[in-house]
């Protein structure tokens, strides 16, 4: 799996968009970008994933650069409940064992 | 639709005691996983199952056993608990091996004294 680099922490004002970057310069052609988050004392929660096209769902948008070496998770209107650690994971679909490897992640603090 | 549930939520054991953690999912998922998370660290895969009656070792399987007798349930057993097994245990499930979209339970906080 390709290595990812994320900022350690970020702040965002409530109601504003939160833009969380992730660098994955060694990503290969068959690797997807996944985003999960973990709110304190809870299990990780899947947010979104994509291969090369931008994706949007009810939780967030995922913007992947054309060269696929970086991506940005966008929470359009952050709320206090979005305070969590956000993990960017790059994986090949169908990897044996299907183990998710969570790195350090970005600790997002949404402030009133 | 409860998703993934885990019982118990909390447990305190003495060294050498045994216990079983239960994970249940109602999404008809084929794949189920047990992870542990130590303070300030990421998840580490203990064991996983690709279907009813099958199990496989993950990254840190020593000291744990698992069983998948029914598709919806995945049990994690500690035969002789050790303080090093103090952790938060998360169960997860996914639809298929091709899906890296895993759905996690709320966790079980285990302390071994």
mmCIF file with all atom_site columns, C-alpha atoms in Angstrom:
data_model
loop_
_atom_site.group_PDB
_atom_site.id
_atom_site.type_symbol
_atom_site.label_atom_id
_atom_site.label_alt_id
_atom_site.label_comp_id
_atom_site.label_asym_id
_atom_site.label_entity_id
_atom_site.label_seq_id
_atom_site.pdbx_PDB_ins_code
_atom_site.Cartn_x
_atom_site.Cartn_y
_atom_site.Cartn_z
_atom_site.occupancy
_atom_site.B_iso_or_equiv
_atom_site.pdbx_formal_charge
_atom_site.auth_seq_id
_atom_site.auth_comp_id
_atom_site.auth_asym_id
_atom_site.auth_atom_id
_atom_site.pdbx_PDB_model_num
ATOM 1   C CA . UNK A 1 1   ? 0.000   0.000   0.000   1.00 0.00 ? 1   UNK A CA 1
ATOM 2   C CA . UNK A 1 2   ? 1.213   3.501   -0.834  1.00 0.00 ? 2   UNK A CA 1
ATOM 3   C CA . UNK A 1 3   ? 2.371   5.695   2.038   1.00 0.00 ? 3   UNK A CA 1
ATOM 4   C CA . UNK A 1 4   ? 0.284   8.748   2.902   1.00 0.00 ? 4   UNK A CA 1
ATOM 5   C CA . UNK A 1 5   ? 1.218   12.023  4.555   1.00 0.00 ? 5   UNK A CA 1
ATOM 6   C CA . UNK A 1 6   ? -1.296  14.175  6.423   1.00 0.00 ? 6   UNK A CA 1
ATOM 7   C CA . UNK A 1 7   ? -0.968  17.228  8.651   1.00 0.00 ? 7   UNK A CA 1
ATOM 8   C CA . UNK A 1 8   ? -1.034  16.320  12.319  1.00 0.00 ? 8   UNK A CA 1
ATOM 9   C CA . UNK A 1 9   ? -3.805  18.724  13.233  1.00 0.00 ? 9   UNK A CA 1
ATOM 10  C CA . UNK A 1 10  ? -6.145  21.361  11.818  1.00 0.00 ? 10  UNK A CA 1
ATOM 11  C CA . UNK A 1 11  ? -8.730  23.772  13.161  1.00 0.00 ? 11  UNK A CA 1
ATOM 12  C CA . UNK A 1 12  ? -11.944 24.806  11.449  1.00 0.00 ? 12  UNK A CA 1
ATOM 13  C CA . UNK A 1 13  ? -14.695 27.223  12.407  1.00 0.00 ? 13  UNK A CA 1
ATOM 14  C CA . UNK A 1 14  ? -18.151 25.756  12.817  1.00 0.00 ? 14  UNK A CA 1
ATOM 15  C CA . UNK A 1 15  ? -20.213 26.188  9.647   1.00 0.00 ? 15  UNK A CA 1
ATOM 16  C CA . UNK A 1 16  ? -17.188 26.674  7.436   1.00 0.00 ? 16  UNK A CA 1
ATOM 17  C CA . UNK A 1 17  ? -15.753 24.139  5.002   1.00 0.00 ? 17  UNK A CA 1
ATOM 18  C CA . UNK A 1 18  ? -13.030 21.872  6.335   1.00 0.00 ? 18  UNK A CA 1
ATOM 19  C CA . UNK A 1 19  ? -10.417 20.937  3.734   1.00 0.00 ? 19  UNK A CA 1
ATOM 20  C CA . UNK A 1 20  ? -8.196  18.054  4.795   1.00 0.00 ? 20  UNK A CA 1
ATOM 21  C CA . UNK A 1 21  ? -5.211  17.336  2.530   1.00 0.00 ? 21  UNK A CA 1
ATOM 22  C CA . UNK A 1 22  ? -3.421  14.050  1.940   1.00 0.00 ? 22  UNK A CA 1
ATOM 23  C CA . UNK A 1 23  ? -0.268  13.384  -0.037  1.00 0.00 ? 23  UNK A CA 1
ATOM 24  C CA . UNK A 1 24  ? 0.206   9.977   -1.647  1.00 0.00 ? 24  UNK A CA 1
ATOM 25  C CA . UNK A 1 25  ? 2.948   10.583  -4.200  1.00 0.00 ? 25  UNK A CA 1
ATOM 26  C CA . UNK A 1 26  ? 3.796   6.876   -4.600  1.00 0.00 ? 26  UNK A CA 1
ATOM 27  C CA . UNK A 1 27  ? 0.247   5.784   -5.393  1.00 0.00 ? 27  UNK A CA 1
ATOM 28  C CA . UNK A 1 28  ? -0.011  3.189   -8.131  1.00 0.00 ? 28  UNK A CA 1
ATOM 29  C CA . UNK A 1 29  ? -2.611  2.946   -10.845 1.00 0.00 ? 29  UNK A CA 1
ATOM 30  C CA . UNK A 1 30  ? -4.800  0.353   -9.165  1.00 0.00 ? 30  UNK A CA 1
ATOM 31  C CA . UNK A 1 31  ? -4.862  1.938   -5.718  1.00 0.00 ? 31  UNK A CA 1
ATOM 32  C CA . UNK A 1 32  ? -7.900  3.743   -4.372  1.00 0.00 ? 32  UNK A CA 1
ATOM 33  C CA . UNK A 1 33  ? -7.966  6.602   -1.884  1.00 0.00 ? 33  UNK A CA 1
ATOM 34  C CA . UNK A 1 34  ? -10.146 5.972   1.175   1.00 0.00 ? 34  UNK A CA 1
ATOM 35  C CA . UNK A 1 35  ? -11.078 8.313   3.995   1.00 0.00 ? 35  UNK A CA 1
ATOM 36  C CA . UNK A 1 36  ? -12.175 7.230   7.436   1.00 0.00 ? 36  UNK A CA 1
ATOM 37  C CA . UNK A 1 37  ? -12.619 9.154   10.652  1.00 0.00 ? 37  UNK A CA 1
ATOM 38  C CA . UNK A 1 38  ? -12.601 8.209   14.302  1.00 0.00 ? 38  UNK A CA 1
ATOM 39  C CA . UNK A 1 39  ? -14.507 10.273  16.785  1.00 0.00 ? 39  UNK A CA 1
ATOM 40  C CA . UNK A 1 40  ? -13.148 9.984   20.303  1.00 0.00 ? 40  UNK A CA 1
ATOM 41  C CA . UNK A 1 41  ? -13.902 6.604   21.924  1.00 0.00 ? 41  UNK A CA 1
ATOM 42  C CA . UNK A 1 42  ? -15.859 5.375   18.913  1.00 0.00 ? 42  UNK A CA 1
ATOM 43  C CA . UNK A 1 43  ? -15.107 2.920   16.131  1.00 0.00 ? 43  UNK A CA 1
ATOM 44  C CA . UNK A 1 44  ? -13.720 4.218   12.831  1.00 0.00 ? 44  UNK A CA 1
ATOM 45  C CA . UNK A 1 45  ? -16.310 5.407   10.353  1.00 0.00 ? 45  UNK A CA 1
ATOM 46  C CA . UNK A 1 46  ? -16.035 5.113   6.579   1.00 0.00 ? 46  UNK A CA 1
ATOM 47  C CA . UNK A 1 47  ? -16.508 8.446   4.810   1.00 0.00 ? 47  UNK A CA 1
ATOM 48  C CA . UNK A 1 48  ? -15.739 8.176   1.109   1.00 0.00 ? 48  UNK A CA 1
ATOM 49  C CA . UNK A 1 49  ? -13.388 6.686   -1.453  1.00 0.00 ? 49  UNK A CA 1
ATOM 50  C CA . UNK A 1 50  ? -12.301 7.264   -5.040  1.00 0.00 ? 50  UNK A CA 1
ATOM 51  C CA . UNK A 1 51  ? -9.923  6.182   -7.774  1.00 0.00 ? 51  UNK A CA 1
ATOM 52  C CA . UNK A 1 52  ? -9.352  9.194   -10.020 1.00 0.00 ? 52  UNK A CA 1
ATOM 53  C CA . UNK A 1 53  ? -12.620 11.054  -10.392 1.00 0.00 ? 53  UNK A CA 1
ATOM 54  C CA . UNK A 1 54  ? -13.933 13.438  -7.776  1.00 0.00 ? 54  UNK A CA 1
ATOM 55  C CA . UNK A 1 55  ? -16.566 11.875  -5.559  1.00 0.00 ? 55  UNK A CA 1
ATOM 56  C CA . UNK A 1 56  ? -19.361 13.276  -3.406  1.00 0.00 ? 56  UNK A CA 1
ATOM 57  C CA . UNK A 1 57  ? -21.750 11.688  -0.955  1.00 0.00 ? 57  UNK A CA 1
ATOM 58  C CA . UNK A 1 58  ? -23.948 12.850  1.875   1.00 0.00 ? 58  UNK A CA 1
ATOM 59  C CA . UNK A 1 59  ? -20.990 13.227  4.210   1.00 0.00 ? 59  UNK A CA 1
ATOM 60  C CA . UNK A 1 60  ? -18.209 14.765  2.165   1.00 0.00 ? 60  UNK A CA 1
ATOM 61  C CA . UNK A 1 61  ? -16.514 15.415  -1.167  1.00 0.00 ? 61  UNK A CA 1
ATOM 62  C CA . UNK A 1 62  ? -13.233 13.916  -2.309  1.00 0.00 ? 62  UNK A CA 1
ATOM 63  C CA . UNK A 1 63  ? -11.059 15.821  -4.750  1.00 0.00 ? 63  UNK A CA 1
ATOM 64  C CA . UNK A 1 64  ? -8.193  13.849  -6.323  1.00 0.00 ? 64  UNK A CA 1
ATOM 65  C CA . UNK A 1 65  ? -5.562  15.695  -8.364  1.00 0.00 ? 65  UNK A CA 1
ATOM 66  C CA . UNK A 1 66  ? -5.105  14.734  -11.981 1.00 0.00 ? 66  UNK A CA 1
ATOM 67  C CA . UNK A 1 67  ? -1.745  13.072  -11.298 1.00 0.00 ? 67  UNK A CA 1
ATOM 68  C CA . UNK A 1 68  ? -3.369  11.307  -8.287  1.00 0.00 ? 68  UNK A CA 1
ATOM 69  C CA . UNK A 1 69  ? -0.442  12.218  -6.027  1.00 0.00 ? 69  UNK A CA 1
ATOM 70  C CA . UNK A 1 70  ? -2.646  14.084  -3.579  1.00 0.00 ? 70  UNK A CA 1
ATOM 71  C CA . UNK A 1 71  ? -6.250  14.446  -2.538  1.00 0.00 ? 71  UNK A CA 1
ATOM 72  C CA . UNK A 1 72  ? -8.449  16.642  -0.368  1.00 0.00 ? 72  UNK A CA 1
ATOM 73  C CA . UNK A 1 73  ? -11.401 15.647  1.763   1.00 0.00 ? 73  UNK A CA 1
ATOM 74  C CA . UNK A 1 74  ? -13.955 18.437  2.024   1.00 0.00 ? 74  UNK A CA 1
ATOM 75  C CA . UNK A 1 75  ? -16.566 18.657  4.762   1.00 0.00 ? 75  UNK A CA 1
ATOM 76  C CA . UNK A 1 76  ? -18.727 21.444  3.308   1.00 0.00 ? 76  UNK A CA 1
ATOM 77  C CA . UNK A 1 77  ? -20.280 22.764  6.527   1.00 0.00 ? 77  UNK A CA 1
ATOM 78  C CA . UNK A 1 78  ? -18.322 21.486  9.502   1.00 0.00 ? 78  UNK A CA 1
ATOM 79  C CA . UNK A 1 79  ? -20.151 20.995  12.792  1.00 0.00 ? 79  UNK A CA 1
ATOM 80  C CA . UNK A 1 80  ? -18.832 20.376  16.290  1.00 0.00 ? 80  UNK A CA 1
ATOM 81  C CA . UNK A 1 81  ? -19.692 16.688  15.795  1.00 0.00 ? 81  UNK A CA 1
ATOM 82  C CA . UNK A 1 82  ? -17.140 16.518  12.982  1.00 0.00 ? 82  UNK A CA 1
ATOM 83  C CA . UNK A 1 83  ? -14.323 16.908  15.510  1.00 0.00 ? 83  UNK A CA 1
ATOM 84  C CA . UNK A 1 84  ? -12.365 13.678  15.011  1.00 0.00 ? 84  UNK A CA 1
ATOM 85  C CA . UNK A 1 85  ? -9.162  12.142  13.668  1.00 0.00 ? 85  UNK A CA 1
ATOM 86  C CA . UNK A 1 86  ? -9.364  11.764  9.894   1.00 0.00 ? 86  UNK A CA 1
ATOM 87  C CA . UNK A 1 87  ? -7.406  9.025   8.155   1.00 0.00 ? 87  UNK A CA 1
ATOM 88  C CA . UNK A 1 88  ? -6.400  8.914   4.511   1.00 0.00 ? 88  UNK A CA 1
ATOM 89  C CA . UNK A 1 89  ? -5.685  5.366   3.333   1.00 0.00 ? 89  UNK A CA 1
ATOM 90  C CA . UNK A 1 90  ? -4.469  4.225   -0.060  1.00 0.00 ? 90  UNK A CA 1
ATOM 91  C CA . UNK A 1 91  ? -5.225  0.612   -0.916  1.00 0.00 ? 91  UNK A CA 1
ATOM 92  C CA . UNK A 1 92  ? -5.509  -1.864  -3.696  1.00 0.00 ? 92  UNK A CA 1
ATOM 93  C CA . UNK A 1 93  ? -8.993  -3.309  -3.950  1.00 0.00 ? 93  UNK A CA 1
ATOM 94  C CA . UNK A 1 94  ? -9.014  -6.983  -3.102  1.00 0.00 ? 94  UNK A CA 1
ATOM 95  C CA . UNK A 1 95  ? -5.863  -6.968  -1.012  1.00 0.00 ? 95  UNK A CA 1
ATOM 96  C CA . UNK A 1 96  ? -5.573  -10.297 0.767   1.00 0.00 ? 96  UNK A CA 1
ATOM 97  C CA . UNK A 1 97  ? -6.502  -9.971  4.399   1.00 0.00 ? 97  UNK A CA 1
ATOM 98  C CA . UNK A 1 98  ? -8.144  -6.653  3.690   1.00 0.00 ? 98  UNK A CA 1
ATOM 99  C CA . UNK A 1 99  ? -6.409  -5.119  6.664   1.00 0.00 ? 99  UNK A CA 1
ATOM 100 C CA . UNK A 1 100 ? -6.888  -1.395  7.007   1.00 0.00 ? 100 UNK A CA 1
ATOM 101 C CA . UNK A 1 101 ? -3.694  0.352   8.102   1.00 0.00 ? 101 UNK A CA 1
ATOM 102 C CA . UNK A 1 102 ? -4.407  3.592   9.881   1.00 0.00 ? 102 UNK A CA 1
ATOM 103 C CA . UNK A 1 103 ? -1.496  6.008   10.066  1.00 0.00 ? 103 UNK A CA 1
ATOM 104 C CA . UNK A 1 104 ? -1.325  9.098   12.252  1.00 0.00 ? 104 UNK A CA 1
ATOM 105 C CA . UNK A 1 105 ? -4.225  10.911  10.616  1.00 0.00 ? 105 UNK A CA 1
ATOM 106 C CA . UNK A 1 106 ? -5.247  14.555  10.991  1.00 0.00 ? 106 UNK A CA 1
ATOM 107 C CA . UNK A 1 107 ? -6.872  15.655  14.218  1.00 0.00 ? 107 UNK A CA 1
ATOM 108 C CA . UNK A 1 108 ? -9.597  18.091  13.144  1.00 0.00 ? 108 UNK A CA 1
ATOM 109 C CA . UNK A 1 109 ? -10.918 20.429  15.800  1.00 0.00 ? 109 UNK A CA 1
ATOM 110 C CA . UNK A 1 110 ? -14.116 22.252  14.860  1.00 0.00 ? 110 UNK A CA 1
ATOM 111 C CA . UNK A 1 111 ? -14.507 25.352  16.991  1.00 0.00 ? 111 UNK A CA 1
ATOM 112 C CA . UNK A 1 112 ? -17.640 27.383  17.679  1.00 0.00 ? 112 UNK A CA 1
ATOM 113 C CA . UNK B 2 1   ? -30.664 -2.143  10.947  1.00 0.00 ? 1   UNK B CA 1
ATOM 114 C CA . UNK B 2 2   ? -28.238 -2.097  13.884  1.00 0.00 ? 2   UNK B CA 1
ATOM 115 C CA . UNK B 2 3   ? -25.077 -2.443  11.774  1.00 0.00 ? 3   UNK B CA 1
ATOM 116 C CA . UNK B 2 4   ? -22.204 -3.918  13.780  1.00 0.00 ? 4   UNK B CA 1
ATOM 117 C CA . UNK B 2 5   ? -22.716 -4.479  17.483  1.00 0.00 ? 5   UNK B CA 1
ATOM 118 C CA . UNK B 2 6   ? -20.264 -5.657  20.128  1.00 0.00 ? 6   UNK B CA 1
ATOM 119 C CA . UNK B 2 7   ? -20.731 -7.095  23.574  1.00 0.00 ? 7   UNK B CA 1
ATOM 120 C CA . UNK B 2 8   ? -19.674 -6.361  26.208  1.00 0.00 ? 8   UNK B CA 1
ATOM 121 C CA . UNK B 2 9   ? -18.797 -2.651  26.054  1.00 0.00 ? 9   UNK B CA 1
ATOM 122 C CA . UNK B 2 10  ? -16.425 -2.820  29.023  1.00 0.00 ? 10  UNK B CA 1
ATOM 123 C CA . UNK B 2 11  ? -14.707 -5.628  30.890  1.00 0.00 ? 11  UNK B CA 1
ATOM 124 C CA . UNK B 2 12  ? -12.062 -5.972  33.563  1.00 0.00 ? 12  UNK B CA 1
ATOM 125 C CA . UNK B 2 13  ? -10.197 -9.277  33.832  1.00 0.00 ? 13  UNK B CA 1
ATOM 126 C CA . UNK B 2 14  ? -7.508  -10.633 36.095  1.00 0.00 ? 14  UNK B CA 1
ATOM 127 C CA . UNK B 2 15  ? -4.384  -12.115 34.557  1.00 0.00 ? 15  UNK B CA 1
ATOM 128 C CA . UNK B 2 16  ? -5.049  -15.695 33.482  1.00 0.00 ? 16  UNK B CA 1
ATOM 129 C CA . UNK B 2 17  ? -8.813  -15.372 33.174  1.00 0.00 ? 17  UNK B CA 1
ATOM 130 C CA . UNK B 2 18  ? -10.587 -16.119 29.922  1.00 0.00 ? 18  UNK B CA 1
ATOM 131 C CA . UNK B 2 19  ? -13.361 -14.359 28.092  1.00 0.00 ? 19  UNK B CA 1
ATOM 132 C CA . UNK B 2 20  ? -15.139 -14.132 24.760  1.00 0.00 ? 20  UNK B CA 1
ATOM 133 C CA . UNK B 2 21  ? -16.020 -10.968 22.888  1.00 0.00 ? 21  UNK B CA 1
ATOM 134 C CA . UNK B 2 22  ? -19.034 -11.171 20.608  1.00 0.00 ? 22  UNK B CA 1
ATOM 135 C CA . UNK B 2 23  ? -19.463 -9.290  17.357  1.00 0.00 ? 23  UNK B CA 1
ATOM 136 C CA . UNK B 2 24  ? -22.700 -9.373  15.400  1.00 0.00 ? 24  UNK B CA 1
ATOM 137 C CA . UNK B 2 25  ? -23.639 -7.769  12.087  1.00 0.00 ? 25  UNK B CA 1
ATOM 138 C CA . UNK B 2 26  ? -26.997 -7.619  10.362  1.00 0.00 ? 26  UNK B CA 1
ATOM 139 C CA . UNK B 2 27  ? -25.805 -6.463  6.933   1.00 0.00 ? 27  UNK B CA 1
ATOM 140 C CA . UNK B 2 28  ? -25.249 -9.966  5.519   1.00 0.00 ? 28  UNK B CA 1
ATOM 141 C CA . UNK B 2 29  ? -21.549 -9.207  5.084   1.00 0.00 ? 29  UNK B CA 1
ATOM 142 C CA . UNK B 2 30  ? -19.196 -12.031 4.154   1.00 0.00 ? 30  UNK B CA 1
ATOM 143 C CA . UNK B 2 31  ? -16.065 -10.578 5.732   1.00 0.00 ? 31  UNK B CA 1
ATOM 144 C CA . UNK B 2 32  ? -15.513 -9.839  9.395   1.00 0.00 ? 32  UNK B CA 1
ATOM 145 C CA . UNK B 2 33  ? -12.463 -8.577  11.296  1.00 0.00 ? 33  UNK B CA 1
ATOM 146 C CA . UNK B 2 34  ? -11.142 -8.094  14.794  1.00 0.00 ? 34  UNK B CA 1
ATOM 147 C CA . UNK B 2 35  ? -8.772  -5.182  15.475  1.00 0.00 ? 35  UNK B CA 1
ATOM 148 C CA . UNK B 2 36  ? -7.164  -3.858  18.613  1.00 0.00 ? 36  UNK B CA 1
ATOM 149 C CA . UNK B 2 37  ? -6.276  -0.234  19.244  1.00 0.00 ? 37  UNK B CA 1
ATOM 150 C CA . UNK B 2 38  ? -3.821  0.775   21.924  1.00 0.00 ? 38  UNK B CA 1
ATOM 151 C CA . UNK B 2 39  ? -3.705  4.354   23.270  1.00 0.00 ? 39  UNK B CA 1
ATOM 152 C CA . UNK B 2 40  ? -2.470  6.846   20.697  1.00 0.00 ? 40  UNK B CA 1
ATOM 153 C CA . UNK B 2 41  ? -1.963  4.163   18.080  1.00 0.00 ? 41  UNK B CA 1
ATOM 154 C CA . UNK B 2 42  ? -3.681  2.953   14.966  1.00 0.00 ? 42  UNK B CA 1
ATOM 155 C CA . UNK B 2 43  ? -5.604  -0.257  14.491  1.00 0.00 ? 43  UNK B CA 1
ATOM 156 C CA . UNK B 2 44  ? -3.899  -3.628  14.281  1.00 0.00 ? 44  UNK B CA 1
ATOM 157 C CA . UNK B 2 45  ? -5.652  -6.607  12.732  1.00 0.00 ? 45  UNK B CA 1
ATOM 158 C CA . UNK B 2 46  ? -5.880  -9.652  15.021  1.00 0.00 ? 46  UNK B CA 1
ATOM 159 C CA . UNK B 2 47  ? -7.874  -12.166 12.982  1.00 0.00 ? 47  UNK B CA 1
ATOM 160 C CA . UNK B 2 48  ? -10.330 -12.035 10.148  1.00 0.00 ? 48  UNK B CA 1
ATOM 161 C CA . UNK B 2 49  ? -12.874 -14.247 8.425   1.00 0.00 ? 49  UNK B CA 1
ATOM 162 C CA . UNK B 2 50  ? -13.800 -14.476 4.765   1.00 0.00 ? 50  UNK B CA 1
ATOM 163 C CA . UNK B 2 51  ? -16.949 -16.460 5.378   1.00 0.00 ? 51  UNK B CA 1
ATOM 164 C CA . UNK B 2 52  ? -18.869 -18.740 7.691   1.00 0.00 ? 52  UNK B CA 1
ATOM 165 C CA . UNK B 2 53  ? -16.637 -21.467 9.077   1.00 0.00 ? 53  UNK B CA 1
ATOM 166 C CA . UNK B 2 54  ? -13.357 -19.841 7.969   1.00 0.00 ? 54  UNK B CA 1
ATOM 167 C CA . UNK B 2 55  ? -10.854 -17.738 9.871   1.00 0.00 ? 55  UNK B CA 1
ATOM 168 C CA . UNK B 2 56  ? -7.350  -16.426 9.233   1.00 0.00 ? 56  UNK B CA 1
ATOM 169 C CA . UNK B 2 57  ? -4.570  -14.748 11.189  1.00 0.00 ? 57  UNK B CA 1
ATOM 170 C CA . UNK B 2 58  ? -3.929  -11.064 10.944  1.00 0.00 ? 58  UNK B CA 1
ATOM 171 C CA . UNK B 2 59  ? -1.015  -8.955  12.105  1.00 0.00 ? 59  UNK B CA 1
ATOM 172 C CA . UNK B 2 60  ? -1.125  -9.739  15.853  1.00 0.00 ? 60  UNK B CA 1
ATOM 173 C CA . UNK B 2 61  ? -2.913  -13.091 16.376  1.00 0.00 ? 61  UNK B CA 1
ATOM 174 C CA . UNK B 2 62  ? -0.950  -14.488 19.334  1.00 0.00 ? 62  UNK B CA 1
ATOM 175 C CA . UNK B 2 63  ? -2.992  -14.992 22.479  1.00 0.00 ? 63  UNK B CA 1
ATOM 176 C CA . UNK B 2 64  ? -6.326  -14.851 20.660  1.00 0.00 ? 64  UNK B CA 1
ATOM 177 C CA . UNK B 2 65  ? -8.632  -17.354 19.015  1.00 0.00 ? 65  UNK B CA 1
ATOM 178 C CA . UNK B 2 66  ? -11.671 -16.745 16.856  1.00 0.00 ? 66  UNK B CA 1
ATOM 179 C CA . UNK B 2 67  ? -14.684 -18.602 15.531  1.00 0.00 ? 67  UNK B CA 1
ATOM 180 C CA . UNK B 2 68  ? -17.252 -17.866 12.843  1.00 0.00 ? 68  UNK B CA 1
ATOM 181 C CA . UNK B 2 69  ? -19.941 -20.519 13.271  1.00 0.00 ? 69  UNK B CA 1
ATOM 182 C CA . UNK B 2 70  ? -22.670 -18.265 11.888  1.00 0.00 ? 70  UNK B CA 1
ATOM 183 C CA . UNK B 2 71  ? -22.311 -15.717 9.119   1.00 0.00 ? 71  UNK B CA 1
ATOM 184 C CA . UNK B 2 72  ? -23.560 -12.884 11.283  1.00 0.00 ? 72  UNK B CA 1
ATOM 185 C CA . UNK B 2 73  ? -21.363 -13.576 14.312  1.00 0.00 ? 73  UNK B CA 1
ATOM 186 C CA . UNK B 2 74  ? -17.607 -13.420 14.874  1.00 0.00 ? 74  UNK B CA 1
ATOM 187 C CA . UNK B 2 75  ? -16.257 -14.351 18.295  1.00 0.00 ? 75  UNK B CA 1
ATOM 188 C CA . UNK B 2 76  ? -12.891 -13.348 19.732  1.00 0.00 ? 76  UNK B CA 1
ATOM 189 C CA . UNK B 2 77  ? -11.558 -15.422 22.615  1.00 0.00 ? 77  UNK B CA 1
ATOM 190 C CA . UNK B 2 78  ? -8.809  -14.788 25.115  1.00 0.00 ? 78  UNK B CA 1
ATOM 191 C CA . UNK B 2 79  ? -7.890  -18.101 26.753  1.00 0.00 ? 79  UNK B CA 1
ATOM 192 C CA . UNK B 2 80  ? -5.484  -16.710 29.354  1.00 0.00 ? 80  UNK B CA 1
ATOM 193 C CA . UNK B 2 81  ? -5.592  -12.926 29.523  1.00 0.00 ? 81  UNK B CA 1
ATOM 194 C CA . UNK B 2 82  ? -2.380  -10.936 29.992  1.00 0.00 ? 82  UNK B CA 1
ATOM 195 C CA . UNK B 2 83  ? -1.899  -7.245  30.886  1.00 0.00 ? 83  UNK B CA 1
ATOM 196 C CA . UNK B 2 84  ? -0.475  -6.712  27.375  1.00 0.00 ? 84  UNK B CA 1
ATOM 197 C CA . UNK B 2 85  ? -3.954  -7.445  26.038  1.00 0.00 ? 85  UNK B CA 1
ATOM 198 C CA . UNK B 2 86  ? -5.381  -4.365  27.720  1.00 0.00 ? 86  UNK B CA 1
ATOM 199 C CA . UNK B 2 87  ? -6.782  -2.469  24.747  1.00 0.00 ? 87  UNK B CA 1
ATOM 200 C CA . UNK B 2 88  ? -9.882  -1.369  22.905  1.00 0.00 ? 88  UNK B CA 1
ATOM 201 C CA . UNK B 2 89  ? -11.152 -4.069  20.573  1.00 0.00 ? 89  UNK B CA 1
ATOM 202 C CA . UNK B 2 90  ? -13.071 -3.199  17.431  1.00 0.00 ? 90  UNK B CA 1
ATOM 203 C CA . UNK B 2 91  ? -14.980 -5.544  15.205  1.00 0.00 ? 91  UNK B CA 1
ATOM 204 C CA . UNK B 2 92  ? -15.672 -4.674  11.571  1.00 0.00 ? 92  UNK B CA 1
ATOM 205 C CA . UNK B 2 93  ? -17.381 -6.204  8.575   1.00 0.00 ? 93  UNK B CA 1
ATOM 206 C CA . UNK B 2 94  ? -17.363 -5.679  4.835   1.00 0.00 ? 94  UNK B CA 1
ATOM 207 C CA . UNK B 2 95  ? -19.385 -6.895  1.899   1.00 0.00 ? 95  UNK B CA 1
ATOM 208 C CA . UNK B 2 96  ? -16.588 -8.521  -0.017  1.00 0.00 ? 96  UNK B CA 1
ATOM 209 C CA . UNK B 2 97  ? -12.840 -8.825  -0.315  1.00 0.00 ? 97  UNK B CA 1
ATOM 210 C CA . UNK B 2 98  ? -13.001 -6.240  -3.056  1.00 0.00 ? 98  UNK B CA 1
ATOM 211 C CA . UNK B 2 99  ? -14.531 -3.718  -0.708  1.00 0.00 ? 99  UNK B CA 1
ATOM 212 C CA . UNK B 2 100 ? -12.202 -1.772  1.516   1.00 0.00 ? 100 UNK B CA 1
ATOM 213 C CA . UNK B 2 101 ? -15.290 -0.145  2.980   1.00 0.00 ? 101 UNK B CA 1
ATOM 214 C CA . UNK B 2 102 ? -15.423 -1.610  6.439   1.00 0.00 ? 102 UNK B CA 1
ATOM 215 C CA . UNK B 2 103 ? -18.133 -0.912  8.981   1.00 0.00 ? 103 UNK B CA 1
ATOM 216 C CA . UNK B 2 104 ? -16.994 -0.836  12.569  1.00 0.00 ? 104 UNK B CA 1
ATOM 217 C CA . UNK B 2 105 ? -18.662 -1.609  15.856  1.00 0.00 ? 105 UNK B CA 1
ATOM 218 C CA . UNK B 2 106 ? -18.526 0.706   18.888  1.00 0.00 ? 106 UNK B CA 1
ATOM 219 C CA . UNK B 2 107 ? -15.665 -1.183  20.537  1.00 0.00 ? 107 UNK B CA 1
ATOM 220 C CA . UNK B 2 108 ? -15.017 -3.156  23.718  1.00 0.00 ? 108 UNK B CA 1
ATOM 221 C CA . UNK B 2 109 ? -12.724 -1.611  26.305  1.00 0.00 ? 109 UNK B CA 1
ATOM 222 C CA . UNK B 2 110 ? -10.813 -4.420  28.031  1.00 0.00 ? 110 UNK B CA 1
ATOM 223 C CA . UNK B 2 111 ? -8.539  -4.009  31.019  1.00 0.00 ? 111 UNK B CA 1
ATOM 224 C CA . UNK B 2 112 ? -6.414  -6.906  32.258  1.00 0.00 ? 112 UNK B CA 1
ATOM 225 C CA . UNK B 2 113 ? -5.032  -6.454  35.750  1.00 0.00 ? 113 UNK B CA 1
#
